[in-house]
Amino acid sequence: MGVSTAIWLQRAGADVTIIDRAGPGKGTSHGNAGVLAAAAMVPVTTPGLIKKAPGMLFNPDFPLYLRWSYLPKIAPWLVKYLSNANDADTRRIARDLAPIVTDSVSQHKSLVSELGLDAWVTESDYCFAYTDEAAFQSEAYVWALRRDAGFEPELIRGGDVQDYEPNISPNVGLIAALKDHGFIRDPGGYVQALAKAFESMGGKIIEAEVKDFDLSGGRISGLETTIGRVDCDDAVLATGVWSKPMMKKLGLNIPLESERGYHIVYEDATGGPARPTMIASGKFVATPMAQGVRCAGIVELGGLDAGPSDAPLNFLRKKAKETFPNLKATAEIEWLGHRPAPTDSLPLIGQIGKTGVFTAFGHHHIGLTGGPKTGRLVAGLVMEQPANQDLTAYAPQRFET
């Protein structure tokens, strides 16, 4: 979000500084599944989740985990989150997410087009692997919403599955393949390359942590950081799940939690997929990347402070081996990151009042997918050249009562 916004602001003629506590591409953005998931407009909170959730939590074959010691703290957020698990709200959320994700590949291409970084964006099918027809039909509701957004899958069945994806297990009896998707073979490297291009065009990057805003005149005039004050006329907050405490300083209490995600990179792997593949039984994506095969996904509710759990990683290993039985690697790299999850599954995009502080966070599972589009929208707002798009659903003040 931050680097995309900075590049679009720079193209519009602004003098832009990025402030990042660890440097671009070093945080959560480097650990995702790498998919430009244009059809990812359906939220986790689909109808029936409230009834299913307890069984999911106690099912060792389902990728949903909860740090029980964290339950008292997360309970208020969880109640609001689950309140959207109905048909009307699911359709509303899907309708509002669609403009952020459906043109993801073209938005990424637009972002890199003048930067000499076109090779970073790989066009491909995005596949969903199911054991059989019944497993595919069990997700009919979700597929209907994807079709409503213009995404009709090509269904590959029986022996054609292995012709299409030679390394996949014979236990996979159906693949639903979506066209007009893509992926990034090294998400962290991609963000770093974008940041270097931003610098080469005159942008400035400061490695520091922002501590507070100077709104003494009613409008932003500067930021207090760990290395001193940075003056500014406008500020864009794009710090993912860490945006919540910053928003409190601006007087807004955002119902935002970390939905912890895991990945395992199988280094120098052979026997993996040829294209990004969602393993439906495990709700994770296996993606061929420059470093090897990355298996990324899982939902764990456990906050920001606790270390990684063994169970999600063991689950990933088990399902990866089941789906790609010939997968071999020289080493494995484990990772845990934090998805910023608002209770309504919609990002926060807009200006906070007339403060000159703009928000670009809260993208849940679609951070990489929706980054360039969000950056373009926010840059338009900052430069007072807004896009012809209703952004009401993403308003940062929408949680005020």
mmCIF file with all atom_site columns, N, CA and C in Angstrom, residues 328-378:
data_model
loop_
_atom_site.group_PDB
_atom_site.id
_atom_site.type_symbol
_atom_site.label_atom_id
_atom_site.label_alt_id
_atom_site.label_comp_id
_atom_site.label_asym_id
_atom_site.label_entity_id
_atom_site.label_seq_id
_atom_site.pdbx_PDB_ins_code
_atom_site.Cartn_x
_atom_site.Cartn_y
_atom_site.Cartn_z
_atom_site.occupancy
_atom_site.B_iso_or_equiv
_atom_site.pdbx_formal_charge
_atom_site.auth_seq_id
_atom_site.auth_comp_id
_atom_site.auth_asym_id
_atom_site.auth_atom_id
_atom_site.pdbx_PDB_model_num
ATOM 1   N N  . LYS A 1 328 ? 10.008  -32.134 -3.367 1.00 0.00 ? 328 LYS A N  1
ATOM 2   C CA . LYS A 1 328 ? 11.298  -32.277 -2.686 1.00 0.00 ? 328 LYS A CA 1
ATOM 3   C C  . LYS A 1 328 ? 11.972  -30.918 -2.645 1.00 0.00 ? 328 LYS A C  1
ATOM 4   N N  . ALA A 1 329 ? 12.747  -30.676 -1.570 1.00 0.00 ? 329 ALA A N  1
ATOM 5   C CA . ALA A 1 329 ? 13.386  -29.377 -1.395 1.00 0.00 ? 329 ALA A CA 1
ATOM 6   C C  . ALA A 1 329 ? 14.721  -29.537 -0.678 1.00 0.00 ? 329 ALA A C  1
ATOM 7   N N  . THR A 1 330 ? 15.591  -28.555 -0.843 1.00 0.00 ? 330 THR A N  1
ATOM 8   C CA . THR A 1 330 ? 16.881  -28.574 -0.153 1.00 0.00 ? 330 THR A CA 1
ATOM 9   C C  . THR A 1 330 ? 16.764  -28.082 1.277  1.00 0.00 ? 330 THR A C  1
ATOM 10  N N  . ALA A 1 331 ? 15.726  -27.280 1.562  1.00 0.00 ? 331 ALA A N  1
ATOM 11  C CA . ALA A 1 331 ? 15.526  -26.746 2.913  1.00 0.00 ? 331 ALA A CA 1
ATOM 12  C C  . ALA A 1 331 ? 14.110  -26.194 3.007  1.00 0.00 ? 331 ALA A C  1
ATOM 13  N N  . GLU A 1 332 ? 13.676  -25.887 4.239  1.00 0.00 ? 332 GLU A N  1
ATOM 14  C CA . GLU A 1 332 ? 12.378  -25.280 4.472  1.00 0.00 ? 332 GLU A CA 1
ATOM 15  C C  . GLU A 1 332 ? 12.556  -24.004 5.284  1.00 0.00 ? 332 GLU A C  1
ATOM 16  N N  . ILE A 1 333 ? 11.794  -22.989 4.914  1.00 0.00 ? 333 ILE A N  1
ATOM 17  C CA . ILE A 1 333 ? 11.807  -21.721 5.646  1.00 0.00 ? 333 ILE A CA 1
ATOM 18  C C  . ILE A 1 333 ? 10.398  -21.479 6.186  1.00 0.00 ? 333 ILE A C  1
ATOM 19  N N  . GLU A 1 334 ? 10.274  -21.264 7.480  1.00 0.00 ? 334 GLU A N  1
ATOM 20  C CA . GLU A 1 334 ? 8.976   -21.013 8.116  1.00 0.00 ? 334 GLU A CA 1
ATOM 21  C C  . GLU A 1 334 ? 8.805   -19.518 8.365  1.00 0.00 ? 334 GLU A C  1
ATOM 22  N N  . TRP A 1 335 ? 7.557   -19.068 8.319  1.00 0.00 ? 335 TRP A N  1
ATOM 23  C CA . TRP A 1 335 ? 7.282   -17.638 8.514  1.00 0.00 ? 335 TRP A CA 1
ATOM 24  C C  . TRP A 1 335 ? 5.888   -17.452 9.078  1.00 0.00 ? 335 TRP A C  1
ATOM 25  N N  . LEU A 1 336 ? 5.733   -16.427 9.904  1.00 0.00 ? 336 LEU A N  1
ATOM 26  C CA . LEU A 1 336 ? 4.441   -16.009 10.443 1.00 0.00 ? 336 LEU A CA 1
ATOM 27  C C  . LEU A 1 336 ? 4.279   -14.516 10.196 1.00 0.00 ? 336 LEU A C  1
ATOM 28  N N  . GLY A 1 337 ? 3.101   -14.122 9.672  1.00 0.00 ? 337 GLY A N  1
ATOM 29  C CA . GLY A 1 337 ? 2.823   -12.707 9.446  1.00 0.00 ? 337 GLY A CA 1
ATOM 30  C C  . GLY A 1 337 ? 1.425   -12.345 9.898  1.00 0.00 ? 337 GLY A C  1
ATOM 31  N N  . HIS A 1 338 ? 1.088   -11.060 9.773  1.00 0.00 ? 338 HIS A N  1
ATOM 32  C CA . HIS A 1 338 ? -0.145  -10.536 10.364 1.00 0.00 ? 338 HIS A CA 1
ATOM 33  C C  . HIS A 1 338 ? -0.992  -9.822  9.322  1.00 0.00 ? 338 HIS A C  1
ATOM 34  N N  . ARG A 1 339 ? -2.134  -10.423 8.985  1.00 0.00 ? 339 ARG A N  1
ATOM 35  C CA . ARG A 1 339 ? -3.072  -9.764  8.086  1.00 0.00 ? 339 ARG A CA 1
ATOM 36  C C  . ARG A 1 339 ? -3.913  -8.764  8.894  1.00 0.00 ? 339 ARG A C  1
ATOM 37  N N  . PRO A 1 340 ? -4.100  -7.546  8.378  1.00 0.00 ? 340 PRO A N  1
ATOM 38  C CA . PRO A 1 340 ? -4.931  -6.564  9.091  1.00 0.00 ? 340 PRO A CA 1
ATOM 39  C C  . PRO A 1 340 ? -6.405  -6.789  8.783  1.00 0.00 ? 340 PRO A C  1
ATOM 40  N N  . ALA A 1 341 ? -7.154  -7.289  9.762  1.00 0.00 ? 341 ALA A N  1
ATOM 41  C CA . ALA A 1 341 ? -8.532  -7.708  9.532  1.00 0.00 ? 341 ALA A CA 1
ATOM 42  C C  . ALA A 1 341 ? -9.528  -6.800  10.251 1.00 0.00 ? 341 ALA A C  1
ATOM 43  N N  . PRO A 1 342 ? -10.198 -5.895  9.526  1.00 0.00 ? 342 PRO A N  1
ATOM 44  C CA . PRO A 1 342 ? -11.307 -5.140  10.129 1.00 0.00 ? 342 PRO A CA 1
ATOM 45  C C  . PRO A 1 342 ? -12.518 -6.063  10.283 1.00 0.00 ? 342 PRO A C  1
ATOM 46  N N  . THR A 1 343 ? -13.435 -5.698  11.157 1.00 0.00 ? 343 THR A N  1
ATOM 47  C CA . THR A 1 343 ? -14.592 -6.560  11.409 1.00 0.00 ? 343 THR A CA 1
ATOM 48  C C  . THR A 1 343 ? -15.488 -6.719  10.184 1.00 0.00 ? 343 THR A C  1
ATOM 49  N N  . ASP A 1 344 ? -15.443 -5.758  9.244  1.00 0.00 ? 344 ASP A N  1
ATOM 50  C CA . ASP A 1 344 ? -16.306 -5.855  8.070  1.00 0.00 ? 344 ASP A CA 1
ATOM 51  C C  . ASP A 1 344 ? -15.550 -6.286  6.816  1.00 0.00 ? 344 ASP A C  1
ATOM 52  N N  . SER A 1 345 ? -14.280 -6.687  6.972  1.00 0.00 ? 345 SER A N  1
ATOM 53  C CA . SER A 1 345 ? -13.457 -7.220  5.878  1.00 0.00 ? 345 SER A CA 1
ATOM 54  C C  . SER A 1 345 ? -13.199 -6.230  4.743  1.00 0.00 ? 345 SER A C  1
ATOM 55  N N  . LEU A 1 346 ? -13.451 -4.944  4.973  1.00 0.00 ? 346 LEU A N  1
ATOM 56  C CA . LEU A 1 346 ? -13.214 -3.931  3.956  1.00 0.00 ? 346 LEU A CA 1
ATOM 57  C C  . LEU A 1 346 ? -12.055 -3.028  4.354  1.00 0.00 ? 346 LEU A C  1
ATOM 58  N N  . PRO A 1 347 ? -11.220 -2.628  3.400  1.00 0.00 ? 347 PRO A N  1
ATOM 59  C CA . PRO A 1 347 ? -10.090 -1.753  3.739  1.00 0.00 ? 347 PRO A CA 1
ATOM 60  C C  . PRO A 1 347 ? -10.548 -0.357  4.124  1.00 0.00 ? 347 PRO A C  1
ATOM 61  N N  . LEU A 1 348 ? -9.652  0.371   4.754  1.00 0.00 ? 348 LEU A N  1
ATOM 62  C CA . LEU A 1 348 ? -9.900  1.769   5.110  1.00 0.00 ? 348 LEU A CA 1
ATOM 63  C C  . LEU A 1 348 ? -9.155  2.647   4.114  1.00 0.00 ? 348 LEU A C  1
ATOM 64  N N  . ILE A 1 349 ? -9.916  3.339   3.277  1.00 0.00 ? 349 ILE A N  1
ATOM 65  C CA . ILE A 1 349 ? -9.355  4.175   2.219  1.00 0.00 ? 349 ILE A CA 1
ATOM 66  C C  . ILE A 1 349 ? -10.071 5.514   2.266  1.00 0.00 ? 349 ILE A C  1
ATOM 67  N N  . GLY A 1 350 ? -9.339  6.566   2.628  1.00 0.00 ? 350 GLY A N  1
ATOM 68  C CA . GLY A 1 350 ? -9.973  7.877   2.669  1.00 0.00 ? 350 GLY A CA 1
ATOM 69  C C  . GLY A 1 350 ? -9.261  8.821   3.608  1.00 0.00 ? 350 GLY A C  1
ATOM 70  N N  . GLN A 1 351 ? -9.768  10.042  3.692  1.00 0.00 ? 351 GLN A N  1
ATOM 71  C CA . GLN A 1 351 ? -9.201  11.060  4.575  1.00 0.00 ? 351 GLN A CA 1
ATOM 72  C C  . GLN A 1 351 ? -9.958  11.073  5.898  1.00 0.00 ? 351 GLN A C  1
ATOM 73  N N  . ILE A 1 352 ? -9.226  11.256  6.964  1.00 0.00 ? 352 ILE A N  1
ATOM 74  C CA . ILE A 1 352 ? -9.836  11.374  8.281  1.00 0.00 ? 352 ILE A CA 1
ATOM 75  C C  . ILE A 1 352 ? -10.253 12.832  8.475  1.00 0.00 ? 352 ILE A C  1
ATOM 76  N N  . GLY A 1 353 ? -11.545 13.078  8.314  1.00 0.00 ? 353 GLY A N  1
ATOM 77  C CA . GLY A 1 353 ? -12.043 14.445  8.395  1.00 0.00 ? 353 GLY A CA 1
ATOM 78  C C  . GLY A 1 353 ? -11.379 15.323  7.366  1.00 0.00 ? 353 GLY A C  1
ATOM 79  N N  . LYS A 1 354 ? -10.851 16.468  7.835  1.00 0.00 ? 354 LYS A N  1
ATOM 80  C CA . LYS A 1 354 ? -10.092 17.370  6.964  1.00 0.00 ? 354 LYS A CA 1
ATOM 81  C C  . LYS A 1 354 ? -8.669  17.538  7.503  1.00 0.00 ? 354 LYS A C  1
ATOM 82  N N  . THR A 1 355 ? -8.171  16.471  8.120  1.00 0.00 ? 355 THR A N  1
ATOM 83  C CA . THR A 1 355 ? -6.871  16.525  8.797  1.00 0.00 ? 355 THR A CA 1
ATOM 84  C C  . THR A 1 355 ? -5.684  16.461  7.847  1.00 0.00 ? 355 THR A C  1
ATOM 85  N N  . GLY A 1 356 ? -5.904  16.008  6.610  1.00 0.00 ? 356 GLY A N  1
ATOM 86  C CA . GLY A 1 356 ? -4.777  15.767  5.725  1.00 0.00 ? 356 GLY A CA 1
ATOM 87  C C  . GLY A 1 356 ? -4.105  14.432  5.990  1.00 0.00 ? 356 GLY A C  1
ATOM 88  N N  . VAL A 1 357 ? -4.693  13.622  6.876  1.00 0.00 ? 357 VAL A N  1
ATOM 89  C CA . VAL A 1 357 ? -4.207  12.257  7.120  1.00 0.00 ? 357 VAL A CA 1
ATOM 90  C C  . VAL A 1 357 ? -5.137  11.304  6.369  1.00 0.00 ? 357 VAL A C  1
ATOM 91  N N  . PHE A 1 358 ? -4.554  10.487  5.517  1.00 0.00 ? 358 PHE A N  1
ATOM 92  C CA . PHE A 1 358 ? -5.298  9.543   4.690  1.00 0.00 ? 358 PHE A CA 1
ATOM 93  C C  . PHE A 1 358 ? -4.952  8.115   5.105  1.00 0.00 ? 358 PHE A C  1
ATOM 94  N N  . THR A 1 359 ? -5.887  7.202   4.921  1.00 0.00 ? 359 THR A N  1
ATOM 95  C CA . THR A 1 359 ? -5.677  5.812   5.314  1.00 0.00 ? 359 THR A CA 1
ATOM 96  C C  . THR A 1 359 ? -5.602  4.900   4.090  1.00 0.00 ? 359 THR A C  1
ATOM 97  N N  . ALA A 1 360 ? -4.748  3.882   4.206  1.00 0.00 ? 360 ALA A N  1
ATOM 98  C CA . ALA A 1 360 ? -4.588  2.875   3.149  1.00 0.00 ? 360 ALA A CA 1
ATOM 99  C C  . ALA A 1 360 ? -4.173  1.567   3.822  1.00 0.00 ? 360 ALA A C  1
ATOM 100 N N  . PHE A 1 361 ? -5.078  0.999   4.593  1.00 0.00 ? 361 PHE A N  1
ATOM 101 C CA . PHE A 1 361 ? -4.761  -0.239  5.310  1.00 0.00 ? 361 PHE A CA 1
ATOM 102 C C  . PHE A 1 361 ? -6.041  -1.032  5.551  1.00 0.00 ? 361 PHE A C  1
ATOM 103 N N  . GLY A 1 362 ? -5.879  -2.219  6.131  1.00 0.00 ? 362 GLY A N  1
ATOM 104 C CA . GLY A 1 362 ? -7.036  -3.041  6.479  1.00 0.00 ? 362 GLY A CA 1
ATOM 105 C C  . GLY A 1 362 ? -7.497  -3.962  5.366  1.00 0.00 ? 362 GLY A C  1
ATOM 106 N N  . HIS A 1 363 ? -6.564  -4.429  4.527  1.00 0.00 ? 363 HIS A N  1
ATOM 107 C CA . HIS A 1 363 ? -6.931  -5.188  3.333  1.00 0.00 ? 363 HIS A CA 1
ATOM 108 C C  . HIS A 1 363 ? -7.055  -6.698  3.560  1.00 0.00 ? 363 HIS A C  1
ATOM 109 N N  . HIS A 1 364 ? -6.972  -7.136  4.820  1.00 0.00 ? 364 HIS A N  1
ATOM 110 C CA . HIS A 1 364 ? -7.257  -8.539  5.120  1.00 0.00 ? 364 HIS A CA 1
ATOM 111 C C  . HIS A 1 364 ? -6.407  -9.458  4.250  1.00 0.00 ? 364 HIS A C  1
ATOM 112 N N  . HIS A 1 365 ? -7.018  -10.265 3.362  1.00 0.00 ? 365 HIS A N  1
ATOM 113 C CA . HIS A 1 365 ? -6.291  -11.235 2.534  1.00 0.00 ? 365 HIS A CA 1
ATOM 114 C C  . HIS A 1 365 ? -5.841  -10.658 1.187  1.00 0.00 ? 365 HIS A C  1
ATOM 115 N N  . ILE A 1 366 ? -6.145  -9.417  0.889  1.00 0.00 ? 366 ILE A N  1
ATOM 116 C CA . ILE A 1 366 ? -5.956  -8.914  -0.477 1.00 0.00 ? 366 ILE A CA 1
ATOM 117 C C  . ILE A 1 366 ? -4.931  -7.788  -0.557 1.00 0.00 ? 366 ILE A C  1
ATOM 118 N N  . GLY A 1 367 ? -3.950  -7.773  0.342  1.00 0.00 ? 367 GLY A N  1
ATOM 119 C CA . GLY A 1 367 ? -2.990  -6.674  0.369  1.00 0.00 ? 367 GLY A CA 1
ATOM 120 C C  . GLY A 1 367 ? -2.180  -6.536  -0.906 1.00 0.00 ? 367 GLY A C  1
ATOM 121 N N  . LEU A 1 368 ? -1.542  -7.618  -1.341 1.00 0.00 ? 368 LEU A N  1
ATOM 122 C CA . LEU A 1 368 ? -0.764  -7.565  -2.583 1.00 0.00 ? 368 LEU A CA 1
ATOM 123 C C  . LEU A 1 368 ? -1.694  -7.340  -3.774 1.00 0.00 ? 368 LEU A C  1
ATOM 124 N N  . THR A 1 369 ? -2.792  -8.047  -3.798 1.00 0.00 ? 369 THR A N  1
ATOM 125 C CA . THR A 1 369 ? -3.744  -7.942  -4.910 1.00 0.00 ? 369 THR A CA 1
ATOM 126 C C  . THR A 1 369 ? -4.233  -6.514  -5.097 1.00 0.00 ? 369 THR A C  1
ATOM 127 N N  . GLY A 1 370 ? -4.635  -5.871  -3.998 1.00 0.00 ? 370 GLY A N  1
ATOM 128 C CA . GLY A 1 370 ? -5.258  -4.559  -4.098 1.00 0.00 ? 370 GLY A CA 1
ATOM 129 C C  . GLY A 1 370 ? -4.338  -3.379  -3.880 1.00 0.00 ? 370 GLY A C  1
ATOM 130 N N  . GLY A 1 371 ? -3.042  -3.614  -3.705 1.00 0.00 ? 371 GLY A N  1
ATOM 131 C CA . GLY A 1 371 ? -2.111  -2.529  -3.405 1.00 0.00 ? 371 GLY A CA 1
ATOM 132 C C  . GLY A 1 371 ? -2.052  -1.421  -4.449 1.00 0.00 ? 371 GLY A C  1
ATOM 133 N N  . PRO A 1 372 ? -1.797  -1.750  -5.724 1.00 0.00 ? 372 PRO A N  1
ATOM 134 C CA . PRO A 1 372 ? -1.691  -0.690  -6.729 1.00 0.00 ? 372 PRO A CA 1
ATOM 135 C C  . PRO A 1 372 ? -2.980  0.100   -6.922 1.00 0.00 ? 372 PRO A C  1
ATOM 136 N N  . LYS A 1 373 ? -4.129  -0.576  -6.891 1.00 0.00 ? 373 LYS A N  1
ATOM 137 C CA . LYS A 1 373 ? -5.406  0.134   -7.054 1.00 0.00 ? 373 LYS A CA 1
ATOM 138 C C  . LYS A 1 373 ? -5.629  1.072   -5.869 1.00 0.00 ? 373 LYS A C  1
ATOM 139 N N  . THR A 1 374 ? -5.374  0.570   -4.666 1.00 0.00 ? 374 THR A N  1
ATOM 140 C CA . THR A 1 374 ? -5.535  1.412   -3.482 1.00 0.00 ? 374 THR A CA 1
ATOM 141 C C  . THR A 1 374 ? -4.602  2.614   -3.544 1.00 0.00 ? 374 THR A C  1
ATOM 142 N N  . GLY A 1 375 ? -3.356  2.382   -3.925 1.00 0.00 ? 375 GLY A N  1
ATOM 143 C CA . GLY A 1 375 ? -2.394  3.475   -4.037 1.00 0.00 ? 375 GLY A CA 1
ATOM 144 C C  . GLY A 1 375 ? -2.853  4.544   -5.006 1.00 0.00 ? 375 GLY A C  1
ATOM 145 N N  . ARG A 1 376 ? -3.429  4.105   -6.103 1.00 0.00 ? 376 ARG A N  1
ATOM 146 C CA . ARG A 1 376 ? -3.926  5.038   -7.112 1.00 0.00 ? 376 ARG A CA 1
ATOM 147 C C  . ARG A 1 376 ? -5.094  5.856   -6.572 1.00 0.00 ? 376 ARG A C  1
ATOM 148 N N  . LEU A 1 377 ? -6.006  5.187   -5.858 1.00 0.00 ? 377 LEU A N  1
ATOM 149 C CA . LEU A 1 377 ? -7.164  5.887   -5.291 1.00 0.00 ? 377 LEU A CA 1
ATOM 150 C C  . LEU A 1 377 ? -6.735  6.913   -4.244 1.00 0.00 ? 377 LEU A C  1
ATOM 151 N N  . VAL A 1 378 ? -5.831  6.499   -3.348 1.00 0.00 ? 378 VAL A N  1
ATOM 152 C CA . VAL A 1 378 ? -5.392  7.402   -2.277 1.00 0.00 ? 378 VAL A CA 1
ATOM 153 C C  . VAL A 1 378 ? -4.611  8.574   -2.847 1.00 0.00 ? 378 VAL A C  1
#
